[in-house]
Coordinates of C-alpha atoms in Angstrom, one line a residue:
Chain A
M1 CA 132.5 59.8 185.4
K2 CA 130.9 57.2 183.3
R3 CA 127.8 57.4 185.4
A4 CA 127.7 61.2 184.9
I5 CA 127.8 60.8 181.2
L6 CA 125.0 58.2 181.3
T7 CA 122.9 60.5 183.3
L8 CA 123.4 63.3 180.9
A9 CA 122.6 61.1 178.0
V10 CA 119.3 60.1 179.6
L11 CA 118.4 63.6 180.2
A12 CA 119.2 64.5 176.7
L13 CA 116.9 61.8 175.4
T14 CA 114.0 62.7 177.5
A15 CA 112.9 66.3 177.2
P16 CA 110.5 67.5 179.9
A17 CA 106.9 67.3 178.7
S18 CA 106.2 70.6 180.4
A19 CA 108.5 72.5 178.1
Q20 CA 106.6 75.1 176.2
F21 CA 105.4 73.8 172.8
D22 CA 106.7 76.0 170.1
Y23 CA 106.8 75.7 166.3
T24 CA 108.3 77.6 163.4
P25 CA 105.8 78.8 160.7
A26 CA 104.6 76.5 158.0
G27 CA 107.1 76.4 155.2
D28 CA 110.0 77.4 157.4
L29 CA 112.5 74.6 156.7
E30 CA 115.5 73.7 158.8
R31 CA 118.5 75.3 157.3
P32 CA 121.7 74.0 158.9
G33 CA 124.8 75.9 158.1
G34 CA 123.0 79.2 158.1
G35 CA 121.1 78.4 154.9
S36 CA 124.1 77.6 152.8
L37 CA 122.8 74.1 152.1
R38 CA 120.1 73.6 149.5
V39 CA 117.1 72.4 151.5
G40 CA 114.3 73.3 149.1
A41 CA 111.6 75.9 149.1
G42 CA 109.0 75.5 151.9
R43 CA 105.3 75.8 151.3
A44 CA 104.0 78.5 153.6
D45 CA 100.5 77.0 153.7
T46 CA 98.6 77.6 156.9
R47 CA 95.6 75.7 155.8
V48 CA 94.6 72.9 158.2
Y49 CA 93.9 70.1 155.7
A50 CA 92.6 67.7 158.3
P51 CA 90.7 69.8 160.9
G52 CA 89.9 67.9 164.0
M53 CA 92.6 65.3 163.4
R54 CA 94.0 63.6 166.5
F55 CA 97.7 63.8 166.9
P56 CA 99.1 60.4 165.5
I57 CA 101.4 59.6 168.4
E58 CA 99.7 58.6 171.6
N59 CA 101.6 60.8 174.0
A60 CA 103.5 64.1 174.1
P61 CA 106.1 65.3 173.8
A62 CA 106.8 64.6 170.2
Y63 CA 109.0 66.6 167.8
A64 CA 108.3 67.3 164.2
N65 CA 111.6 68.0 162.4
S66 CA 113.9 66.8 159.7
Q67 CA 115.7 63.5 159.7
I68 CA 118.0 64.7 157.0
Y69 CA 118.9 68.2 158.0
G70 CA 118.8 67.7 161.7
H71 CA 121.6 66.3 163.9
G72 CA 122.6 62.9 162.7
G73 CA 121.2 63.4 159.2
Y74 CA 123.5 63.2 156.3
M75 CA 122.9 66.9 155.6
G76 CA 122.8 67.9 159.2
P77 CA 125.2 69.7 161.5
G78 CA 126.8 66.5 162.9
G79 CA 126.1 64.5 166.0
G80 CA 123.7 61.6 166.2
Q81 CA 120.0 61.1 165.5
C82 CA 119.5 60.9 169.3
N83 CA 121.0 64.3 169.9
S84 CA 119.0 66.2 172.4
A85 CA 118.6 69.0 169.9
N86 CA 116.4 66.7 167.8
Y87 CA 114.2 66.2 170.8
A88 CA 113.3 69.8 171.5
Y89 CA 111.0 72.5 170.4
P90 CA 110.4 74.3 168.1
W91 CA 109.0 72.1 165.5
H92 CA 110.0 72.5 161.8
D93 CA 108.0 71.8 158.7
N94 CA 109.6 69.4 156.3
Y95 CA 106.8 68.8 153.8
C96 CA 108.7 70.5 151.0
E97 CA 112.1 69.6 152.2
E98 CA 114.5 68.9 149.3
R99 CA 114.0 65.4 147.8
S100 CA 114.1 64.0 144.3
W101 CA 110.5 63.0 144.8
T102 CA 107.9 64.7 142.6
M103 CA 105.5 66.9 144.7
P104 CA 103.2 69.2 142.7
M105 CA 102.2 71.2 145.8
C106 CA 105.8 72.3 146.5
A107 CA 107.2 75.3 144.7
G108 CA 110.1 73.4 143.2
G109 CA 107.9 70.6 142.1
R110 CA 109.7 68.2 144.5
G111 CA 109.6 67.6 148.2
H112 CA 109.4 65.2 151.1
Q113 CA 105.6 65.1 150.9
G114 CA 105.0 64.2 154.6
Q115 CA 106.1 65.2 158.0
D116 CA 108.7 63.4 160.1
I117 CA 107.8 63.2 163.7
R118 CA 110.1 61.9 166.5
P119 CA 108.3 60.4 169.5
A120 CA 109.3 61.5 173.0
T121 CA 112.5 59.4 173.2
C122 CA 115.0 58.0 170.8
V123 CA 113.9 54.4 171.6
D124 CA 112.7 52.0 169.1
Q125 CA 109.1 50.7 169.4
A126 CA 108.6 52.5 172.7
H127 CA 105.8 54.8 171.5
W128 CA 102.4 54.1 170.1
A129 CA 101.0 55.5 166.9
V130 CA 97.3 56.0 167.2
A131 CA 94.4 56.6 164.9
A132 CA 94.1 60.2 163.8
D133 CA 90.4 59.7 163.1
D134 CA 87.6 57.2 163.1
G135 CA 88.0 55.1 160.0
M136 CA 89.2 51.9 158.4
I137 CA 92.6 50.3 158.1
T138 CA 92.9 50.1 154.3
N139 CA 96.4 48.9 153.8
I140 CA 99.3 47.4 155.8
G141 CA 102.6 47.1 154.0
S142 CA 106.1 46.1 155.1
Y143 CA 106.5 49.3 157.0
S144 CA 103.3 51.3 156.5
V145 CA 99.8 51.4 157.8
Y146 CA 97.0 53.4 156.0
L147 CA 93.9 54.6 157.8
T148 CA 91.1 56.0 155.7
A149 CA 88.4 58.2 157.1
A150 CA 84.8 58.2 155.8
D151 CA 85.4 61.4 154.0
G152 CA 88.2 59.8 151.9
R153 CA 91.1 61.4 153.6
R154 CA 93.8 58.9 154.2
Y155 CA 96.4 59.0 157.0
D156 CA 99.6 57.2 156.3
Y157 CA 101.9 55.9 159.1
L158 CA 105.3 54.9 157.9
H159 CA 108.1 53.0 159.7
M160 CA 105.8 51.1 161.9
R161 CA 106.4 47.8 163.8
G162 CA 104.3 45.8 166.2
V163 CA 101.2 46.6 164.2
V164 CA 98.1 45.6 166.2
V165 CA 95.4 46.2 163.6
S166 CA 94.5 44.4 160.4
V167 CA 93.3 45.4 156.9
G168 CA 89.6 46.1 156.9
Q169 CA 89.4 46.7 160.6
R170 CA 87.4 49.7 161.7
V171 CA 89.2 51.8 164.3
T172 CA 88.3 54.8 166.4
R173 CA 90.1 58.0 166.9
G174 CA 93.0 57.5 169.3
Q175 CA 93.1 53.7 169.0
R176 CA 96.5 52.2 169.0
L177 CA 97.7 51.0 165.6
G178 CA 101.3 50.0 166.1
R179 CA 104.7 51.3 167.4
V180 CA 106.9 53.9 166.0
S181 CA 110.2 52.4 164.9
D182 CA 113.0 52.6 162.4
N183 CA 111.4 50.0 160.0
M184 CA 111.8 50.6 156.3
G185 CA 111.8 47.0 155.2
A186 CA 115.2 45.7 154.4
T187 CA 117.0 49.1 155.1
P188 CA 116.4 50.6 158.5
T189 CA 115.9 54.3 158.8
T190 CA 115.8 56.6 161.9
I191 CA 113.3 56.1 164.7
H192 CA 110.5 58.3 163.6
L193 CA 107.0 58.4 162.2
H194 CA 106.7 59.6 158.6
Y195 CA 103.2 60.9 158.5
N196 CA 101.2 61.7 155.3
I197 CA 97.7 63.0 154.7
R198 CA 96.6 61.8 151.3
M199 CA 93.5 63.5 149.9
N200 CA 91.9 64.7 146.7
V201 CA 93.0 68.3 146.4
S202 CA 91.4 70.5 143.7
G203 CA 93.9 71.2 141.0
Y204 CA 96.5 68.7 142.2
G205 CA 94.6 65.4 142.3
N206 CA 94.9 62.6 144.9
V207 CA 98.2 63.7 146.4
Y208 CA 100.0 64.1 149.7
A209 CA 98.6 67.3 151.2
P210 CA 100.6 69.6 153.5
T211 CA 100.4 68.0 157.0
Y212 CA 102.2 70.5 159.2
M213 CA 99.4 72.8 160.4
S214 CA 97.1 69.9 160.9
L215 CA 99.7 68.4 163.2
V216 CA 100.3 71.6 165.0
R217 CA 96.5 72.0 165.8
A218 CA 96.3 68.3 166.8
Y219 CA 99.3 68.6 169.0
E220 CA 97.9 71.7 170.7
E221 CA 94.8 69.8 171.5
L222 CA 96.9 66.9 172.8
V223 CA 99.0 68.9 175.2
G224 CA 96.1 71.2 176.1
P225 CA 96.5 74.9 176.8
P226 CA 99.0 75.9 179.5
D227 CA 97.6 77.2 182.7
W228 CA 98.9 80.7 182.0
N229 CA 98.8 81.6 178.4
A230 CA 97.9 84.8 176.6
A231 CA 97.5 86.2 173.1
Y232 CA 98.0 89.7 172.0
V233 CA 94.8 91.5 171.0
D234 CA 95.4 95.3 170.8
Q235 CA 97.2 98.2 172.3
S236 CA 96.7 102.0 172.4
F237 CA 100.4 102.7 172.6
P238 CA 102.1 103.0 169.2
L239 CA 103.5 99.7 168.0
A240 CA 107.2 99.3 168.7
S241 CA 107.9 99.5 165.0
R242 CA 106.4 102.9 164.8
P243 CA 107.6 106.3 166.2
F244 CA 106.5 107.0 169.7
E245 CA 108.2 110.3 170.7
L246 CA 107.9 111.9 174.0
S247 CA 109.6 114.9 175.5
P248 CA 111.7 114.5 178.6
G249 CA 109.4 114.1 181.6
E250 CA 106.3 113.8 179.4
D251 CA 103.7 111.3 180.4
A252 CA 101.6 109.1 178.1
E253 CA 98.8 106.8 179.1
G254 CA 97.6 103.8 177.2
Y255 CA 96.6 100.1 177.5
L256 CA 97.6 96.7 176.3
E257 CA 94.8 94.3 175.7
M258 CA 95.3 90.5 175.9
R259 CA 93.2 87.4 175.4
N260 CA 93.3 84.6 178.0
T261 CA 94.2 81.5 176.0
G262 CA 95.2 79.5 179.1
A263 CA 93.3 77.3 181.4
Q264 CA 93.3 79.6 184.4
T265 CA 91.2 82.7 185.2
W266 CA 93.0 86.0 185.5
R267 CA 92.1 88.2 188.5
P268 CA 93.1 91.7 189.4
G269 CA 95.8 91.7 192.1
E270 CA 97.0 88.3 190.9
V271 CA 97.9 88.7 187.2
F272 CA 100.2 91.6 186.4
L273 CA 102.1 93.1 183.6
G274 CA 105.8 92.9 184.5
T275 CA 109.0 94.1 182.9
T276 CA 111.1 91.5 181.0
E277 CA 114.4 91.3 179.2
P278 CA 115.5 91.2 182.0
R279 CA 112.6 90.1 184.1
D280 CA 111.7 92.4 187.0
G281 CA 114.2 95.0 185.8
D282 CA 113.3 98.6 186.9
S283 CA 112.0 100.3 183.9
P284 CA 113.4 103.8 182.8
L285 CA 109.8 104.4 181.7
A286 CA 108.3 103.8 185.1
H287 CA 105.6 106.2 186.0
P288 CA 104.7 107.2 189.6
G289 CA 101.4 105.5 189.0
W290 CA 103.0 102.1 188.6
I291 CA 102.7 99.5 191.3
N292 CA 106.5 99.5 191.5
P293 CA 109.2 100.2 188.9
H294 CA 108.7 96.7 187.3
R295 CA 105.0 96.2 187.6
P296 CA 103.1 98.8 185.5
A297 CA 99.6 97.4 186.2
T298 CA 97.4 94.5 187.1
I299 CA 94.6 93.2 184.9
D300 CA 91.6 95.5 184.9
R301 CA 89.0 92.8 185.4
V302 CA 88.3 89.1 186.0
V303 CA 89.1 87.4 182.7
E304 CA 87.9 83.8 182.2
P305 CA 89.6 81.6 179.6
G306 CA 88.7 82.9 176.2
G307 CA 88.0 86.4 177.5
T308 CA 90.1 89.6 177.1
G309 CA 91.3 92.2 179.6
R310 CA 93.5 95.3 179.6
F311 CA 96.5 96.5 181.4
T312 CA 96.1 100.3 181.6
F313 CA 99.2 102.3 182.7
S314 CA 101.2 105.5 182.0
L315 CA 104.7 105.9 180.8
R316 CA 107.0 108.7 181.9
A317 CA 109.7 109.7 179.5
P318 CA 113.2 109.9 181.1
S319 CA 115.0 113.2 181.1
T320 CA 117.7 112.1 178.8
P321 CA 116.9 111.9 175.1
G322 CA 117.3 108.5 173.4
D323 CA 115.5 105.3 172.6
Y324 CA 113.9 103.4 175.5
P325 CA 112.6 100.0 174.5
Q326 CA 110.8 98.1 177.2
F327 CA 109.6 94.5 177.0
F328 CA 106.7 93.3 179.1
N329 CA 105.1 90.0 179.8
L330 CA 102.3 88.7 181.9
V331 CA 103.0 87.2 185.3
R332 CA 100.8 85.3 187.8
E333 CA 102.4 86.8 190.8
G334 CA 104.1 84.2 193.0
V335 CA 103.3 81.4 190.6
A336 CA 104.8 81.8 187.1
W337 CA 105.6 84.0 184.3
F338 CA 103.4 83.2 181.3
S339 CA 106.4 82.4 179.1
D340 CA 107.5 79.7 181.5
S341 CA 104.8 77.4 180.3
G342 CA 102.9 79.3 177.6
L343 CA 102.8 82.4 175.5
P344 CA 103.7 85.1 174.8
P345 CA 107.5 84.9 175.0
D346 CA 109.4 87.5 177.0
D347 CA 110.6 89.4 174.0
Q348 CA 107.3 89.9 172.2
L349 CA 105.3 92.7 174.0
Q350 CA 107.3 95.8 173.6
V351 CA 106.8 99.6 174.0
K352 CA 109.5 101.7 172.5
V353 CA 109.7 105.3 173.5
T354 CA 112.0 107.8 171.8
V355 CA 112.7 110.7 174.1
V356 CA 113.4 113.8 172.0
P357 CA 114.6 117.2 173.4
H358 CA 112.0 119.9 173.9
P359 CA 111.9 122.3 170.9
D360 CA 113.4 125.9 171.1
A361 CA 111.1 127.7 168.7
D362 CA 112.4 131.2 169.4
G363 CA 116.1 130.2 169.3
D364 CA 116.9 131.8 172.6
G365 CA 118.8 128.8 173.8
H366 CA 116.1 127.6 176.2
H367 CA 113.8 124.8 175.2
A368 CA 110.1 124.8 175.7
G369 CA 110.3 122.7 178.8
V370 CA 111.8 125.7 180.7
D371 CA 111.1 128.7 178.4
C372 CA 107.8 130.2 179.6
D373 CA 107.3 131.8 176.2
D374 CA 109.0 129.9 173.5
D375 CA 107.8 132.3 170.9
D376 CA 109.6 135.3 172.3
P377 CA 113.4 135.3 172.4
S378 CA 113.4 138.1 175.0
V379 CA 111.6 135.7 177.4
H380 CA 113.6 132.9 179.0
P381 CA 115.2 132.0 182.3
G382 CA 117.8 134.6 183.2
A383 CA 116.4 137.2 180.8
P384 CA 116.4 140.9 182.0
E385 CA 113.1 141.6 183.8
I386 CA 111.2 144.7 182.9
C387 CA 109.2 145.9 185.9
G388 CA 105.5 146.4 185.8
D389 CA 105.0 145.4 182.2
G390 CA 102.9 142.5 183.1
I391 CA 105.4 140.2 181.3
D392 CA 107.5 137.6 183.2
Q393 CA 110.6 137.9 181.1
D394 CA 112.9 135.8 183.4
C395 CA 110.3 133.0 183.8
D396 CA 110.4 133.2 187.6
G397 CA 106.6 133.0 187.8
A398 CA 105.7 136.7 188.1
D399 CA 106.3 140.2 186.7
A400 CA 108.6 142.3 188.9
P401 CA 106.9 145.4 190.4
C402 CA 108.3 148.8 189.6
P403 CA 109.9 150.9 192.4
G404 CA 107.2 152.6 194.4
Q405 CA 104.7 150.2 193.2
D406 CA 103.6 147.8 195.8
A407 CA 101.3 145.3 194.5
A408 CA 101.1 143.8 197.9
V409 CA 99.3 146.8 199.3
V410 CA 95.7 146.0 199.6
L411 CA 93.4 148.8 200.8
P412 CA 90.2 148.3 202.8
G413 CA 87.1 147.9 200.8
T414 CA 88.9 146.7 197.7
D415 CA 87.6 143.4 196.6
A416 CA 86.6 141.7 193.5
S417 CA 83.1 143.2 193.7
I418 CA 84.4 146.7 193.2
P419 CA 84.1 147.7 189.6
N420 CA 87.3 148.6 187.7
I421 CA 87.9 152.4 187.7
P422 CA 89.8 153.6 184.7
V423 CA 92.7 155.9 185.7
D424 CA 94.0 159.0 183.8
G425 CA 91.5 158.6 181.2
G426 CA 93.0 155.4 180.1
A427 CA 90.9 153.3 177.9
S428 CA 89.7 150.1 179.2
N429 CA 91.9 147.3 177.8
P430 CA 89.9 144.3 176.6
D431 CA 93.1 142.2 176.6
V432 CA 93.7 142.7 180.3
P433 CA 90.7 141.5 182.3
G434 CA 90.1 144.0 185.1
G435 CA 93.0 146.2 183.9
S436 CA 93.7 149.4 182.0
L437 CA 96.6 151.1 180.3
N438 CA 98.5 153.9 182.1
G439 CA 99.1 156.7 179.7
D440 CA 102.5 157.7 181.2
C441 CA 104.5 154.6 181.0
G442 CA 102.4 152.3 179.0
C443 CA 102.8 149.8 181.7
R444 CA 100.1 147.3 182.3
V445 CA 98.6 148.1 185.6
S446 CA 96.3 145.9 187.5
A447 CA 92.9 147.0 188.6
R448 CA 93.9 146.5 192.3
S449 CA 97.0 148.9 192.0
S450 CA 94.9 151.8 190.5
R451 CA 92.8 152.2 193.6
P452 CA 95.6 153.7 195.8
L453 CA 96.3 156.3 193.1
A454 CA 92.7 157.3 193.0
L455 CA 92.7 157.6 196.8
V456 CA 95.8 159.7 196.7
T457 CA 94.2 161.9 194.1
L458 CA 91.1 162.4 196.2
L459 CA 93.2 163.2 199.3
L460 CA 95.2 165.8 197.3
V461 CA 91.9 167.4 196.0
G462 CA 90.5 167.5 199.5
L463 CA 93.7 169.1 200.9
A464 CA 93.7 171.8 198.1
L465 CA 90.1 172.6 198.9
A466 CA 90.8 173.0 202.6
L467 CA 93.8 175.3 201.9
R468 CA 91.6 177.4 199.6
R469 CA 88.9 177.9 202.4
R470 CA 91.6 179.2 204.8
Chain B
M1 CA 87.3 22.7 146.8
R2 CA 86.5 24.6 143.7
R3 CA 87.7 27.8 145.3
F4 CA 90.9 26.0 146.4
A5 CA 91.5 25.0 142.8
L6 CA 91.2 28.5 141.6
F7 CA 93.6 29.7 144.2
L8 CA 96.3 27.1 143.4
P9 CA 97.9 29.1 140.7
L10 CA 97.9 32.1 142.9
L11 CA 99.6 30.2 145.7
L12 CA 102.2 29.2 143.2
I13 CA 102.7 32.8 142.2
A14 CA 103.1 33.7 145.9
C15 CA 106.1 31.4 146.0
E16 CA 107.8 33.1 143.2
P17 CA 111.4 34.2 143.8
G18 CA 111.5 37.5 145.5
A19 CA 109.4 36.5 148.6
P20 CA 111.0 37.6 151.9
G21 CA 114.4 36.1 152.3
A22 CA 115.0 35.6 148.7
S23 CA 117.7 37.8 147.1
E24 CA 116.3 37.9 143.5
P25 CA 113.5 40.3 142.7
P26 CA 110.3 38.7 141.4
P27 CA 110.0 38.1 137.7
E28 CA 107.7 40.3 135.7
T29 CA 104.3 39.2 134.4
T30 CA 104.1 35.5 133.6
E31 CA 101.9 33.6 131.2
V32 CA 99.8 32.4 134.1
Q33 CA 99.2 35.9 135.3
Q34 CA 98.3 37.0 131.8
A35 CA 95.8 34.3 131.5
L36 CA 94.1 35.4 134.7
A37 CA 94.1 39.0 133.8
S38 CA 90.4 39.3 132.9
P39 CA 87.1 40.3 134.3
D40 CA 87.5 37.3 136.7
A41 CA 89.2 39.8 138.9
F42 CA 85.8 40.5 140.5
A43 CA 84.7 36.9 140.6
L44 CA 87.8 35.9 142.4
L45 CA 87.3 38.4 145.2
D46 CA 86.1 37.1 148.6
P47 CA 82.4 37.9 149.3
A48 CA 83.1 40.8 151.7
S49 CA 85.2 42.4 149.0
Q50 CA 82.5 41.9 146.4
K51 CA 80.1 43.5 148.8
A52 CA 82.4 46.5 149.2
V53 CA 82.7 46.9 145.5
A54 CA 78.9 47.2 145.4
E55 CA 78.9 49.7 148.1
S56 CA 81.6 51.9 146.6
P57 CA 80.5 55.5 146.1
V58 CA 82.8 55.8 143.0
P59 CA 83.5 53.6 140.0
V60 CA 85.7 50.6 141.1
L61 CA 88.9 49.6 139.4
L62 CA 90.5 46.3 140.6
F63 CA 93.9 44.9 140.3
P64 CA 94.3 42.3 137.6
A65 CA 92.9 38.9 138.5
E66 CA 96.3 37.4 139.5
W67 CA 96.1 39.7 142.5
S68 CA 92.5 39.1 143.4
A69 CA 93.0 36.3 145.9
D70 CA 95.3 38.6 147.9
S71 CA 93.1 41.6 147.5
T72 CA 90.8 43.1 150.1
V73 CA 88.3 45.7 148.9
M74 CA 86.9 48.2 151.4
A75 CA 84.4 51.0 150.9
G76 CA 83.3 54.0 153.0
R77 CA 81.0 56.9 152.5
G78 CA 83.6 58.8 150.4
F79 CA 86.0 56.3 149.1
Y80 CA 86.9 52.8 148.2
A81 CA 90.3 51.1 148.7
V82 CA 92.0 47.9 147.8
S83 CA 94.9 46.3 149.6
A84 CA 96.8 43.3 148.2
R85 CA 99.9 42.0 149.9
R86 CA 102.1 39.2 148.6
G87 CA 105.6 38.4 149.7
E88 CA 107.7 41.5 149.5
H89 CA 105.1 43.6 147.8
T90 CA 102.1 45.5 148.9
L91 CA 99.8 47.0 146.4
S92 CA 97.0 49.4 147.1
I93 CA 94.3 51.4 145.4
H94 CA 92.7 54.5 147.0
A95 CA 90.0 56.5 145.3
T96 CA 87.7 59.2 146.4
D97 CA 85.5 61.8 144.8
I98 CA 85.5 64.2 147.7
V99 CA 87.6 67.1 146.6
H100 CA 89.2 69.6 149.0
A101 CA 90.4 73.1 148.3
P102 CA 94.1 73.9 148.5
G103 CA 95.6 76.5 150.7
D104 CA 97.0 78.6 147.8
G105 CA 97.5 78.5 144.2
I106 CA 100.9 77.0 143.3
E107 CA 100.3 75.8 139.8
A108 CA 100.6 72.1 139.4
P109 CA 103.2 71.2 136.8
P110 CA 102.1 69.3 133.7
R111 CA 101.9 65.6 134.1
E112 CA 104.3 63.5 132.1
H113 CA 102.5 60.1 132.1
Q114 CA 99.1 58.7 131.2
V115 CA 97.0 56.1 132.8
R116 CA 93.8 54.9 131.2
G117 CA 94.0 57.8 128.8
K118 CA 94.3 60.4 131.6
P119 CA 97.2 62.6 132.6
A120 CA 99.0 60.8 135.5
L121 CA 101.5 61.8 138.1
V122 CA 104.1 59.3 139.4
M123 CA 105.3 60.0 143.0
V124 CA 107.6 58.4 145.5
N125 CA 107.2 58.7 149.2
D126 CA 109.8 57.1 151.5
G127 CA 110.2 54.3 149.0
I128 CA 106.5 53.8 148.2
R129 CA 105.9 54.3 144.5
S130 CA 102.5 55.6 143.4
V131 CA 100.7 56.9 140.4
T132 CA 97.6 59.2 140.6
W133 CA 95.1 60.4 138.0
E134 CA 91.5 61.6 137.8
E135 CA 88.4 60.2 136.1
G136 CA 85.7 62.7 136.4
R137 CA 85.8 63.9 140.0
T138 CA 87.3 60.7 141.3
G139 CA 91.0 60.8 142.1
Y140 CA 92.6 57.3 141.9
V141 CA 95.9 56.3 143.4
V142 CA 97.8 53.0 142.8
E143 CA 100.7 52.3 145.1
V144 CA 103.4 49.8 145.4
E145 CA 105.4 49.2 148.5
C146 CA 108.5 47.0 148.4
Y147 CA 110.3 45.3 151.3
R148 CA 113.5 46.3 149.6
A149 CA 112.4 49.8 148.9
L150 CA 115.7 51.1 147.8
E151 CA 116.7 48.1 145.6
D152 CA 113.5 46.6 144.2
P153 CA 112.9 47.9 140.7
R154 CA 109.2 47.7 141.2
C155 CA 109.6 50.6 143.6
T156 CA 112.8 52.3 142.4
E157 CA 111.5 52.4 138.8
E158 CA 108.1 53.7 137.6
D159 CA 107.4 51.1 135.0
F160 CA 105.8 48.6 137.3
V161 CA 103.3 50.9 138.9
L162 CA 102.4 52.5 135.5
E163 CA 101.9 49.1 134.0
L164 CA 99.9 47.9 137.0
A165 CA 97.6 51.0 136.8
E166 CA 97.1 50.5 133.1
R167 CA 96.0 46.9 133.7
L168 CA 93.4 47.7 136.3
V169 CA 90.1 46.0 135.7
E170 CA 87.0 48.1 135.6
V171 CA 84.0 46.6 137.4
K172 CA 80.7 47.0 135.7
R173 CA 78.0 47.5 138.2

């Protein structure tokens, strides 16, 4: 049992380096207790104050988060500083975290001023802090090391032990400076690197600048892009936040465009769009054109890292009205879902269809999906059919012939080349191509059905003439 | 030999109470220190530091002379810096005239202090006390780091860093 506990503890202390790096936005402070504690007002500043900076700890993983409001902190949710939750992504900004220290760039005028970073494990002096830039070591105190770059930016490393550089020494980017520890002079702190960027900021003076986004960019460079990583570019489907209404059975075609932000090339037949939440669930929006009910499409072209490609596919609205949200993600078939090691997460790319019933404009109780004339209440499935009027009242696909009228009778020599012959002086009807109005019944009669009548008339005239001669 | 004679008083200062292991904080400014607080601050620097003063891209302010023997002055294209460590205390100066734009416009609150006639801001960062002010485009910072960061009045109070900054010696070049 003891061994099992030890094993668990070691696992908790060493998060896998392959876990997907993730961070909360700049200014988004940790708020244990659901925000009931006063933690300060974060500074949502996305500016990278030290572009090109090297991450100040030699190796990943590392975890930027609070020592005070995290586990083990005196304002935290309990547990110890070595709690595995402190050694996990996402990162949290703690530049403006509540302190009594004056900080003019924080909204409340006070803040932490730097960023706390835990190295990979909760072990004292096991991890190297390294030079964030080429420069000179300009100060070494009881627990601090200052590195100043040629442009005047200063990088401060606090809580250092085992310092291997000296004041005045020139260092190069990535060079080891000392080890991350709990050193704070006479009073130990937690094992972490307190990291500042001090620079001359217009309007504020020579102050501690926001560090968070500089660290995020530097860390992304350190860990490198995942093999499979994508960023959203565009889509032709309406955004999930906007109405996207379809009628039952209606189809809609569109595309989703993504940028390859990973290290691998995407190829058609290898990289697909797949359903997520849950993964590989059959989608109610699947269209017959999909590869299968959980693979709408493959990428439309070869996409090298940095390039963009599209997934073009159709959706088919289910027959039952309602909301149909569907999440998607990219998958390298047989290798990995993109969210396993990169972006986007499974719950980001979404199409949300609202299936609405067909309208019933004429109020005859039959919607437009089945009503063959939704403007005429006398026309709908099951309506009484009036023969020979040229109107399909019961929507069975054809007008019913009147008794004695056999539309199927086709006499020799009657074909499309024979011009229409008006019958009974009926005027040619421009609304009925090739047809005329019969003066007796007002029925719409086809051009083909008028020819037998003319023939019968001719026969009767011929018979009358023969009888007269006798 | 002459150099050693100059350093002797400074070595005595270095042995003042308050060095690592001692329980009492160091005394405030002594008569000896006052006597040395003069333009000698530059003359007492080592040659490399004197050369750095000459190379500084911005006007140089030095610690009072009693800190000169412990001071290292450095200069780069856009800055100069001074580091002086003695016993439990580490003093530093950082100055640069390269100004960077902020990400947005949170208005800086008014400054409550003055250094060398300029509005000054006192800050604390994990126990390190500092004061910053501007002269022209140059932003200066003077910092004090204490071994007993949470107990030593030189770091827990602002008086020491303000007095130290006020006593900086301007180097005429």
